[in-house]
Coordinates of C-alpha atoms and ligand atoms in Angstrom, one line a residue:
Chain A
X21 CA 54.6 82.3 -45.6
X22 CA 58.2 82.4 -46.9
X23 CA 58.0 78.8 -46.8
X24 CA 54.8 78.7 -49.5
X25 CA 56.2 81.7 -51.5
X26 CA 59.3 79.5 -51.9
X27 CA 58.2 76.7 -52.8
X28 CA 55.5 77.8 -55.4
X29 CA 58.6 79.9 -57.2
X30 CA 60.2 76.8 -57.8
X31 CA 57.0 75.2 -58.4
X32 CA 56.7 77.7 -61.9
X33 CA 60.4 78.1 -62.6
X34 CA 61.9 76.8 -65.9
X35 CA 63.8 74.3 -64.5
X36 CA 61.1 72.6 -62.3
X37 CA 58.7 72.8 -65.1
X38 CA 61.6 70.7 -67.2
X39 CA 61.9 68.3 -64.5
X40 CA 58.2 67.9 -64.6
X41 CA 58.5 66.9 -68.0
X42 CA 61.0 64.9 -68.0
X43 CA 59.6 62.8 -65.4
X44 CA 56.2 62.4 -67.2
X45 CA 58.2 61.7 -70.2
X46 CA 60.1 59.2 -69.1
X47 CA 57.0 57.2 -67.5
X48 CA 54.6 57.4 -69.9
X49 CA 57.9 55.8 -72.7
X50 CA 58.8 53.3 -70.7
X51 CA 55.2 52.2 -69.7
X52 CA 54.0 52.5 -72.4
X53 CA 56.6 50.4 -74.2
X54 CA 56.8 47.8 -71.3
X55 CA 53.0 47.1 -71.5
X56 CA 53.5 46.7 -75.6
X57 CA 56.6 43.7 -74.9
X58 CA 54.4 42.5 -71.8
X59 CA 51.5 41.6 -74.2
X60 CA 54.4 40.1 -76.6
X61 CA 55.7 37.6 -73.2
X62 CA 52.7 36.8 -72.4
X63 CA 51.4 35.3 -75.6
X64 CA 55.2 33.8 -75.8
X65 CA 54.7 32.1 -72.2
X66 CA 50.8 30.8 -73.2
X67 CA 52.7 29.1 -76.6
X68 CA 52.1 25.4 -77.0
X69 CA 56.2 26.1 -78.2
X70 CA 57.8 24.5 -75.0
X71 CA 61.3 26.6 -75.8
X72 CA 59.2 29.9 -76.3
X73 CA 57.6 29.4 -73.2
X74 CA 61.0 28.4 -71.4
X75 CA 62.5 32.0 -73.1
X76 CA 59.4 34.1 -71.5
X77 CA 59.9 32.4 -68.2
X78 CA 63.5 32.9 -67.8
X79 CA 63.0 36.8 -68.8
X80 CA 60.6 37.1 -66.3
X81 CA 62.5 35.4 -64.0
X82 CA 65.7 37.3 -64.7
X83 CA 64.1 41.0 -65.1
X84 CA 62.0 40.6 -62.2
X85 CA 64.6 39.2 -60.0
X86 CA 67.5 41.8 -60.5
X87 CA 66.7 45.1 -59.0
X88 CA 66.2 47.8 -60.8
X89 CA 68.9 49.9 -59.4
X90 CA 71.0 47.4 -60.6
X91 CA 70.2 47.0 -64.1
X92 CA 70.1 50.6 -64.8
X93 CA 73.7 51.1 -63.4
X94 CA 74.6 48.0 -65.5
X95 CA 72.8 49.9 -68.9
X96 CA 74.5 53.0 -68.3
X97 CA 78.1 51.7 -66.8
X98 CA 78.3 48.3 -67.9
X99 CA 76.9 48.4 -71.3
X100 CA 79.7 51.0 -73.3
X101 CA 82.4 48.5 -72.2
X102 CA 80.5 46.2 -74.8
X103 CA 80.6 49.7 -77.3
X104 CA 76.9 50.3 -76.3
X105 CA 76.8 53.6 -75.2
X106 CA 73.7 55.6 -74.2
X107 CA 72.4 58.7 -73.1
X108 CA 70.9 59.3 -68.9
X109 CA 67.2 59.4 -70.9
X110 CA 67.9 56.4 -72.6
X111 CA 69.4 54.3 -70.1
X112 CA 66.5 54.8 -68.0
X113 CA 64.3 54.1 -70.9
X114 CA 65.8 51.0 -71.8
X115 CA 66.3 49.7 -68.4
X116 CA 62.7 50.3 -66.5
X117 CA 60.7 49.4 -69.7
X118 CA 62.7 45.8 -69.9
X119 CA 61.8 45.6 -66.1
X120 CA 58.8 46.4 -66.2
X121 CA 58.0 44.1 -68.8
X122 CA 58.4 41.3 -67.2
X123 CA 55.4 43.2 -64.3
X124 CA 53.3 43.5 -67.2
X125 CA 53.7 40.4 -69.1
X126 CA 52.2 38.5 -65.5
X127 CA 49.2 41.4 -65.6
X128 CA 48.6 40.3 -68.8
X129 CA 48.6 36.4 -68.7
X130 CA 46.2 36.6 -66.1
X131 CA 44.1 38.6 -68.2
X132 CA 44.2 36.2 -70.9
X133 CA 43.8 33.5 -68.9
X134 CA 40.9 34.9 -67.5
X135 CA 38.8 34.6 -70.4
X136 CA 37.1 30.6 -70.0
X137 CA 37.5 27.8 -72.2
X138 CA 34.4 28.1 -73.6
X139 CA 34.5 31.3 -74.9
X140 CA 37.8 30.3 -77.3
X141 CA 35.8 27.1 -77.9
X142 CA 32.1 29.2 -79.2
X143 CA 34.7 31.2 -81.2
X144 CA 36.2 28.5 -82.4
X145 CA 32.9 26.7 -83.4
X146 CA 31.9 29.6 -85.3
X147 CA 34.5 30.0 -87.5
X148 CA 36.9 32.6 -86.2
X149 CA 40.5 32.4 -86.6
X150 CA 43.1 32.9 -84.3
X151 CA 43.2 36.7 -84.9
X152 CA 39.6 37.2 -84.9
X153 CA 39.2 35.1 -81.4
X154 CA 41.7 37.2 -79.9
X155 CA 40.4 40.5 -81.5
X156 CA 36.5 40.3 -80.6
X157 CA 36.3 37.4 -77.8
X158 CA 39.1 37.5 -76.1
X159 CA 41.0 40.5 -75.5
X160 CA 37.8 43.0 -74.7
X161 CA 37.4 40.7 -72.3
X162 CA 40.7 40.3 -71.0
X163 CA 40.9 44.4 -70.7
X164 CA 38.8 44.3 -68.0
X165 CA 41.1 42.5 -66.1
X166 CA 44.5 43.9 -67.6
X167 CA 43.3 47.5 -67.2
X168 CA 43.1 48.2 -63.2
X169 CA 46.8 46.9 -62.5
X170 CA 48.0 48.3 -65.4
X171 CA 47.1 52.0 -64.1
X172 CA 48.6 51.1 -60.7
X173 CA 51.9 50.6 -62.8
X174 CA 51.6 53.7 -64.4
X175 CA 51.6 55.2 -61.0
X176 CA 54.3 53.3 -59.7
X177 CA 56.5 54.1 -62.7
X178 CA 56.2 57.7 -62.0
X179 CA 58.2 57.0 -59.0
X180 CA 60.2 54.6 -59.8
X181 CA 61.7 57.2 -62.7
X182 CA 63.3 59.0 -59.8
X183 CA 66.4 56.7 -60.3
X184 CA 67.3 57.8 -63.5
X185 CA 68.6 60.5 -61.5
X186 CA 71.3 58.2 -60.6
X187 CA 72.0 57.9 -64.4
X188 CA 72.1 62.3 -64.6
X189 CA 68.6 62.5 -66.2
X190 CA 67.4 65.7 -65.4
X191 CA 64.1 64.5 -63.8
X192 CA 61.9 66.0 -60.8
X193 CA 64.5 64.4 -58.4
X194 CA 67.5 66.1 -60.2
X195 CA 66.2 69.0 -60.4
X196 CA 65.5 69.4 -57.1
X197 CA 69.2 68.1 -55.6
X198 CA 70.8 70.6 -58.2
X199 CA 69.1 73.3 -57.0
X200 CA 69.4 72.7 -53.5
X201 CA 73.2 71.9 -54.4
X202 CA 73.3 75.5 -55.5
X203 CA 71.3 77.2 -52.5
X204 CA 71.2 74.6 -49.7
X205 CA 67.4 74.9 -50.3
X206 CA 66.6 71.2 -49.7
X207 CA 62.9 71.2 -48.3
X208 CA 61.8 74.0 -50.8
X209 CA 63.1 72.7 -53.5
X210 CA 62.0 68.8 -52.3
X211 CA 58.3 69.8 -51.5
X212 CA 58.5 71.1 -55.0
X213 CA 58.7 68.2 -56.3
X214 CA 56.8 66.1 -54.0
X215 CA 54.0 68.2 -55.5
X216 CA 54.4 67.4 -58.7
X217 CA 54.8 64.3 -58.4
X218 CA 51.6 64.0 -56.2
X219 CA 49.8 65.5 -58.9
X220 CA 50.7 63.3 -61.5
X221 CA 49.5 60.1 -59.5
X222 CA 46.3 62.0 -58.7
X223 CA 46.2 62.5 -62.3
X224 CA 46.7 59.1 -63.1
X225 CA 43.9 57.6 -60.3
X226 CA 41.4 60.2 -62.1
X227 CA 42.3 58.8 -65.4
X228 CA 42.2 55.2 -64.0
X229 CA 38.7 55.4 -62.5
X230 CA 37.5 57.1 -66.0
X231 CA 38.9 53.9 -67.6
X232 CA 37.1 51.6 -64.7
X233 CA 33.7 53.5 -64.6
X234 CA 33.7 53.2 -68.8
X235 CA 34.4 49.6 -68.9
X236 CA 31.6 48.9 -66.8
X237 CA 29.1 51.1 -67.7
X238 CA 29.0 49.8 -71.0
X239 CA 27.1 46.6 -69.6
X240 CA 25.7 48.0 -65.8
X241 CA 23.8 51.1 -68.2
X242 CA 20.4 48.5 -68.5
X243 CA 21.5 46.1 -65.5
X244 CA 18.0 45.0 -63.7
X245 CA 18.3 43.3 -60.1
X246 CA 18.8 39.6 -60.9
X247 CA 15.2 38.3 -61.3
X248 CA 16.5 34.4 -62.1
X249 CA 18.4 33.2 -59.0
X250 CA 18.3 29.6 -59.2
X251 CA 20.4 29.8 -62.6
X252 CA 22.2 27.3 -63.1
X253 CA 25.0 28.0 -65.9
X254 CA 28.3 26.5 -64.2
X255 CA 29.8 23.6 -65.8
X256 CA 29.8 20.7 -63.7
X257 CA 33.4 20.3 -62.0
X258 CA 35.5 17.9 -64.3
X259 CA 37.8 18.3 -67.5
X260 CA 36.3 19.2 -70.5
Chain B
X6 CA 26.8 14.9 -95.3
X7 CA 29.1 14.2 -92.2
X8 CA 30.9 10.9 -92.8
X9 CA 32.9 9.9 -89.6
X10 CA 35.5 6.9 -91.2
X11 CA 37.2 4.8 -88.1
X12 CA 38.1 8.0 -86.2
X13 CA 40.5 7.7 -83.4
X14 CA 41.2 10.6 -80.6
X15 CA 43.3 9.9 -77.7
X16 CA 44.2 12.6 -75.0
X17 CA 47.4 12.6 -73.2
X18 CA 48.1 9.1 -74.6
X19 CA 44.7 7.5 -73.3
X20 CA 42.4 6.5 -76.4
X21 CA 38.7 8.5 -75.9
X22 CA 37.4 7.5 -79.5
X23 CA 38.2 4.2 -80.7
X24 CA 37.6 3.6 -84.4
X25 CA 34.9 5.5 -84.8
X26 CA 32.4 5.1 -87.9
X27 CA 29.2 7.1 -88.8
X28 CA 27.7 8.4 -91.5
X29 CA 25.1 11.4 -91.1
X30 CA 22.5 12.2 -94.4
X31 CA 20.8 15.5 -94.6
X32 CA 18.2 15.7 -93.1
X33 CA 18.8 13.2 -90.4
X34 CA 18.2 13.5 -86.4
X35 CA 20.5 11.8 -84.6
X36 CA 20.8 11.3 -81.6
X37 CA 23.4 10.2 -79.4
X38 CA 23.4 8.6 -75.8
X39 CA 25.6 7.0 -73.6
X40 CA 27.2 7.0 -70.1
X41 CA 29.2 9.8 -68.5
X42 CA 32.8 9.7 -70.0
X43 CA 31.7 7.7 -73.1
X44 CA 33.5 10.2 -75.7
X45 CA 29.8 11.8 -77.1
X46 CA 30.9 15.5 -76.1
X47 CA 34.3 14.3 -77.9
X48 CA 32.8 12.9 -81.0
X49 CA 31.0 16.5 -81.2
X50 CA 34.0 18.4 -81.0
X51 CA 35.8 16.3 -83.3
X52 CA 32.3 16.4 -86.2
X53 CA 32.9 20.2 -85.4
X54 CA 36.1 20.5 -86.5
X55 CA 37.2 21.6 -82.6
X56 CA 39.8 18.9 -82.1
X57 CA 42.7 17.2 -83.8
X58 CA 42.2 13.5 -84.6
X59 CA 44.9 10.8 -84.2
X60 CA 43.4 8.5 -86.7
X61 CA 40.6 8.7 -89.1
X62 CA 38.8 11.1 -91.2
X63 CA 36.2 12.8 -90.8
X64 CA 34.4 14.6 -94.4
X65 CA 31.8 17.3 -94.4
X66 CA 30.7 16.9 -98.0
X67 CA 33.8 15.5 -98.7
X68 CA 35.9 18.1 -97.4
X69 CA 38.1 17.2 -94.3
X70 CA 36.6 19.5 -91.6
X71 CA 39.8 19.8 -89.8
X72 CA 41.4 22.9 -91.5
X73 CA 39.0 23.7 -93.6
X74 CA 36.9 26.9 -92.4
X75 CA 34.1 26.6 -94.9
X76 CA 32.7 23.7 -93.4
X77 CA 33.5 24.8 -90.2
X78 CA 31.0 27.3 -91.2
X79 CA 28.6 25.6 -92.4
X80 CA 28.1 23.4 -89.3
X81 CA 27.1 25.4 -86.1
X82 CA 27.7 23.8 -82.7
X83 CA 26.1 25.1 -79.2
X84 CA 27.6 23.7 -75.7
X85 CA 26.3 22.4 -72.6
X86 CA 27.6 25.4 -70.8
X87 CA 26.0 28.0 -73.7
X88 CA 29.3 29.8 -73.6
X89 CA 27.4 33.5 -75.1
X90 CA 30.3 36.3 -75.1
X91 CA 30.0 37.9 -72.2
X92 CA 31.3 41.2 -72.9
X93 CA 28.4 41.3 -75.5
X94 CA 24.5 41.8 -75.6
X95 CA 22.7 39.3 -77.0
X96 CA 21.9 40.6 -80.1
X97 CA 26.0 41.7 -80.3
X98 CA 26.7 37.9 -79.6
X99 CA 24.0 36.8 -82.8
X100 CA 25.9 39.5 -84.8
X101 CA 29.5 39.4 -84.2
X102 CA 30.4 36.2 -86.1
X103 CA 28.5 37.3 -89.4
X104 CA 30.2 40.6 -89.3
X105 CA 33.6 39.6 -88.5
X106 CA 33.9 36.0 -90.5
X107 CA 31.7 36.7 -93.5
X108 CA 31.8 40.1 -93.6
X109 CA 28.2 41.2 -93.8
X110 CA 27.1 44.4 -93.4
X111 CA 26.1 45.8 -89.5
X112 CA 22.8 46.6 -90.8
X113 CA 22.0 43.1 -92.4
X114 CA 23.7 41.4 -89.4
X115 CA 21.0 43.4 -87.4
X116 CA 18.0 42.7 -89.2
X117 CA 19.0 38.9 -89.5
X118 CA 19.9 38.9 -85.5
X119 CA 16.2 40.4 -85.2
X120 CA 14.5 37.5 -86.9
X121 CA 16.6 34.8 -85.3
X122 CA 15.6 36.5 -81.8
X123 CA 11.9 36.4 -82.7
X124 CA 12.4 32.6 -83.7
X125 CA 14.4 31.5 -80.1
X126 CA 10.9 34.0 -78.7
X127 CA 13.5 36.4 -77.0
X128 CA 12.9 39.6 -79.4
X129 CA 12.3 41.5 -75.9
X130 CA 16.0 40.7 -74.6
X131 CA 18.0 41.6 -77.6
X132 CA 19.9 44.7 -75.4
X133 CA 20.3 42.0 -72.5
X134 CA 23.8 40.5 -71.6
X135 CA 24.4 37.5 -70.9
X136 CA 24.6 37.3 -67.0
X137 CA 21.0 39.2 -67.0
X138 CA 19.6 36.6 -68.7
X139 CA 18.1 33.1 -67.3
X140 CA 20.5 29.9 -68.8
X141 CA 17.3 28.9 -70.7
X142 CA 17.3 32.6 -72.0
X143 CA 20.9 32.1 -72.4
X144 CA 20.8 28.8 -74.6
X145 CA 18.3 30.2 -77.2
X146 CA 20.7 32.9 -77.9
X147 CA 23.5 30.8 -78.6
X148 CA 21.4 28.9 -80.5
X149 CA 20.6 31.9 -82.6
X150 CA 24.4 32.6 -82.6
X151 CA 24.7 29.6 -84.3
X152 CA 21.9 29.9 -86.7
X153 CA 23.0 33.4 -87.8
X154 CA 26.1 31.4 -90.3
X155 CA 23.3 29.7 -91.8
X156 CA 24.4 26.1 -90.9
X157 CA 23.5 23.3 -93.0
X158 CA 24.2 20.9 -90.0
X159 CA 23.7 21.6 -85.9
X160 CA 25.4 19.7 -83.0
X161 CA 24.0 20.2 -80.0
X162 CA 26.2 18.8 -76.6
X163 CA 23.5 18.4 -73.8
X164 CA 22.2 21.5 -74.4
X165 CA 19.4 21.2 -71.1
X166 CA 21.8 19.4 -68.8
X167 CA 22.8 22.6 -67.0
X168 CA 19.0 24.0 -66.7
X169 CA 16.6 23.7 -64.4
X170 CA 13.3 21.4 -65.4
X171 CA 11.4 24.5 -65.9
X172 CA 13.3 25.8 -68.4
X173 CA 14.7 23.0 -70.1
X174 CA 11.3 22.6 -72.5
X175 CA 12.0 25.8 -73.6
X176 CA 15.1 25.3 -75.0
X177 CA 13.8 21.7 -76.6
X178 CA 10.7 24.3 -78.3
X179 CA 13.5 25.8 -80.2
X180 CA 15.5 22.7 -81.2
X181 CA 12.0 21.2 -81.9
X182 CA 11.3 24.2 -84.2
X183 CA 14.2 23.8 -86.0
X184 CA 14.3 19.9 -86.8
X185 CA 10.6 20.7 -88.5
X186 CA 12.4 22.9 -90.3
X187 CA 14.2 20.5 -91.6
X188 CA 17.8 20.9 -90.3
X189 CA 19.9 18.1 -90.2
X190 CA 20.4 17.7 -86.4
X191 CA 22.9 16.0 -83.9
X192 CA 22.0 15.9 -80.2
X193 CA 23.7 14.8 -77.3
X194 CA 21.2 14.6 -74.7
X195 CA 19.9 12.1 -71.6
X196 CA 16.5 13.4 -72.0
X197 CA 15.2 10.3 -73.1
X198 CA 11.6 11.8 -74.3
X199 CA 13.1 14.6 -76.2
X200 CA 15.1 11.8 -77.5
X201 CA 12.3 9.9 -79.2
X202 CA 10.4 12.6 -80.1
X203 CA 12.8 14.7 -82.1
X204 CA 15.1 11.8 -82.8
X205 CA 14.8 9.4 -85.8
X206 CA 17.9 7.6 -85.1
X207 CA 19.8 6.9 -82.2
X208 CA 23.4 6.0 -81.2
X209 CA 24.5 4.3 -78.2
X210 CA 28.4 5.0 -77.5
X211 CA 29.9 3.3 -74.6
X212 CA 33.7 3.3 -73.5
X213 CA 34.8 5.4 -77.0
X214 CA 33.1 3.3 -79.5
X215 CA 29.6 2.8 -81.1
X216 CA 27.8 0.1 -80.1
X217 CA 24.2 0.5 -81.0
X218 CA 22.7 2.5 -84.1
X219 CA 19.0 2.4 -84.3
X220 CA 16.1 3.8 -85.6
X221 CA 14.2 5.5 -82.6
X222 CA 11.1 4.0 -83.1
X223 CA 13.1 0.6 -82.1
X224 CA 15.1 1.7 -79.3
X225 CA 13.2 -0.7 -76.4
X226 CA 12.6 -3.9 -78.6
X227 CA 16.3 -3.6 -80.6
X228 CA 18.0 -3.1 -77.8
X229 CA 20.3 -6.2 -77.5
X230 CA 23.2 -4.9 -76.2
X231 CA 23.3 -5.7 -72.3
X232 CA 25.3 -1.8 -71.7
X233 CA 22.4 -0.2 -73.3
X234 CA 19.7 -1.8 -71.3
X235 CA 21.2 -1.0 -68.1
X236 CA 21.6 2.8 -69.2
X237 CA 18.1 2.4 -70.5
X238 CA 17.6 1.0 -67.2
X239 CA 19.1 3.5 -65.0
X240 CA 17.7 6.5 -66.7
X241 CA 14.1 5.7 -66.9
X242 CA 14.1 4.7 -63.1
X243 CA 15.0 8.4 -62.1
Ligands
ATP21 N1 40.4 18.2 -72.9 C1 40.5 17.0 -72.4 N2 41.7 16.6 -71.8 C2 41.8 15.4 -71.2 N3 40.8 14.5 -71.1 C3 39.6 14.8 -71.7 C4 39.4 16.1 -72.3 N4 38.1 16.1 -72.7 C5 37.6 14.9 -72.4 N5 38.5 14.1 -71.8 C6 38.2 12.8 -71.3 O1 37.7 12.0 -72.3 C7 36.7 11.2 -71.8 C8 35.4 11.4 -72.6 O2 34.9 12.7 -72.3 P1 33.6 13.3 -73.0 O3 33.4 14.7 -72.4 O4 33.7 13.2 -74.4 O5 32.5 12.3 -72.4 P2 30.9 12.4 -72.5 O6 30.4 11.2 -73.1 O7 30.6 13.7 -73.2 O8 30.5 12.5 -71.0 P3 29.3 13.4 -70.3 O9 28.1 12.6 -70.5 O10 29.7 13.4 -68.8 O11 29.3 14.7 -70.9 C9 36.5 11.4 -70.4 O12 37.2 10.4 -69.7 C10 37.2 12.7 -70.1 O13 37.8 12.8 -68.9
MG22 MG1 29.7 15.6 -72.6

């Protein structure tokens, strides 16, 4: 009984709360932003432009091979030597959206690269433009792959915004160690924030199985069993 | 209409169309046969204003038809592999390109879409997508698709090869249709009876290049060239 009456205290006090929101702020900032440059490698690394593709490759090489421990210590450490010098929030900011990035900008491509040949080519044939093919052809389509993943990386942002405790952002996680640093009050104050945190990524699954269910009810509304199963509308194996 | 002047296409350095000439008037059915790997799918592309071209011209009314979008409009194209949007109903696939390139109105787009499904006989699968409907079913709407930019000109690449023989005549119906219309036509096609029928010329490509160009009704007794008897050959003993 002590042990709940504890914990929900914390749950509701001011600096929890804080936490809470600084956490959620962070993510949703750094996702956010790192699905935006994603789309922007992506389209580099599918460029007929052999050096823009080279550029896209080696940031996705280089962000995704550093770990992220690593490059936010450099941001917040390494950085004001070269005059650069930035807050805990922005630190974090700046150094889980550039490595996430380089997550999204594969999510993306294989979105993109989903979308056949033919569809580009129909577009093509009837007088689209670049934009346009993208726009209505190409990207509504690619959603339906880009979406799923995406939400998983929302949810594995949340956590991963635990480190810019490292960097003193007041998040969840710091909350809880500076409270417990006050009152030795470690599982308390932890379970606290395990809560929240647990309810954010239930959160986010209910929001991402909204986003699943909609994409596909907008064709499965009037789907009738398959009446025509001898259809034959493959292309025949071979370069086109 | 479409002249074609000693067009040349190579890919990855190997030549596919070698000097190329042709010359299509309104109002013409061509048709074009040839072996597998003979460049026709190509030569459509490249009439359509889908490829680059390494040597050559090739003038839609004397426009070049590579960069210019007007007579990209003006000359619909519909693939072996139909190639419908599948993230869109059918009547959403006969309306987008209208809506989006010449900016007509959703409400005209919608009543044009509903004529051009009662010509392709679909009216009753407008709501349909694409993977609920048969590849016959399928091929009618993208030739609607086409049709809705009001082409003056229509290339067709095989559009039966990937059906099965019952619904390949349905597809031809449509084409059939149309070229009574009077549309100036260009088909790609190994059905050798649709061929005749709908056909008032015919071209023979072999190996990249042209090498017969005949009026139908002459196909058997003009046929000199030893490469198009043997095709002759070979498809009519299926
Ligand atoms: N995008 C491409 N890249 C590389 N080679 C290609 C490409 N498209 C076609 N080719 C090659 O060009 C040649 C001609 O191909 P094309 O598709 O024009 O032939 P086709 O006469 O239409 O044959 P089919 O009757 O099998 O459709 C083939 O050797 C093919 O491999
Ligand atoms: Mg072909």
């Amino acid at each position: 009984m002590e042990l709940i009456e504890g914990v929900l205290s914390y749950l509701g006090s001011e600096a929890f709360l804080l936490g809470a929101v600084n956490t959620i702020k962070l993510t949703l900032v750094s996702q956010i932003v790192a699905v935006v440059l994603g789309f922007i490698i992506a389209l580099a690394k599918m460029s007929r432009w052999k050096p823009l593709q080279g550029l896209a490759a080696s940031y996705i090489w280089i962000f995704r091979g550093i770990p992220v421990l690593v490059q936010l210590i450099f941001v917040y450490n390494a950085l004001p030597q070269f005059g650069i010098k930035l807050s805990g929030f922005q630190s974090a900011f700046v150094a889980l959206a550039l490595n996430e990035a380089a997550y999204m900008a594969e999510i993306v491509r294989s979105g993109l690269a989903s979308v056949g040949k033919g569809q580009h080519r129909a577009a093509h044939a009837l007088g689209m433009n670049n934009w346009q093919r993208m726009r209505y052809v190409v990207l509504p389509q690619a959603f339906r792959v880009i979406v799923p993943p995406t939400a998983n990386q929302f949810i594995g942002m949340l956590k991963t915004s635990a480190m810019a405790s490292v960097v003193g952002y007041t998040d969840l996680l710091l909350t809880a160690q500076q409270t417990a640093s006050a009152n030795f009050d470690y599982i308390d104050t932890l379970i606290a924030a395990v809560i929240y945190y647990l309810a954010f990524t239930a959160l986010f699954t209910f929001v991402q199985s909204y986003l699943e269910r909609r994409m596909d009810t907008t064709r499965t509304k009037k789907r009738q069993p398959k009446l025509f199963s001898g259809l034959k509308n493959r292309e025949p194996n071979r370069i086109v | 209409m479409l002249q074609i002047k000693q067009v040349s296409k190579k890919y990855h350095g190997e030549p596919i169309l070698k000097d190329v000439s042709l010359e299509i008037k309104e109002g013409e059915r061509v048709v074009i046969i040839g072996p597998s790997g003979s460049g026709k799918s190509t030569l459509l592309r490249c009439m359509a204003g889908l490829e680059s071209i390494d040597g050559g011209l090739i003038l839609y009314n004397g426009q070049d038809v590579n960069g210019s979008r007007h007579s990209r409009s003006e000359i619909g194209m519909v693939f072996q592999s139909f190639d419908l949007f599948q993230h869109l109903s059918a009547i959403q696939n006969i309306m987008l390109a209208p809506k989006v390139v010449k900016r007509v109105s959703d409400q005209d787009a919608r009543s044009r879409a509903v004529q051009l499904l009662e010509r392709v006989r679909l009216s009753d699968r407008a709501e349909h997508y694409p993977e609920q409907l048969s590849g016959g079913q399928q091929q009618r709407i993208a030739i609607a698709r086409a049709l809705a930019m009001n082409p003056k000109l229509m290339l067709f690449d095989e559009p039966t090869s990937a059906l099965d023989p019952e619904m390949t005549s349905e597809v031809l119906d449509v084409i059939v249709d149309l070229v009574k219309d009077g549309m100036t036509v260009v088909i790609v096609t190994h059905e050798m009876e649709f061929a005749r029928r709908v056909g008032d010329r015919i071209i023979f490509m072999d190996q990249g290049k042209v090498v017969e160009d005949l009026p139908s009704s002459q196909l058997e007794e003009a046929a000199k060239h030893p490469r198009l008897k043997q095709f002759l050959n070979q498809i009519t003993s299926y």
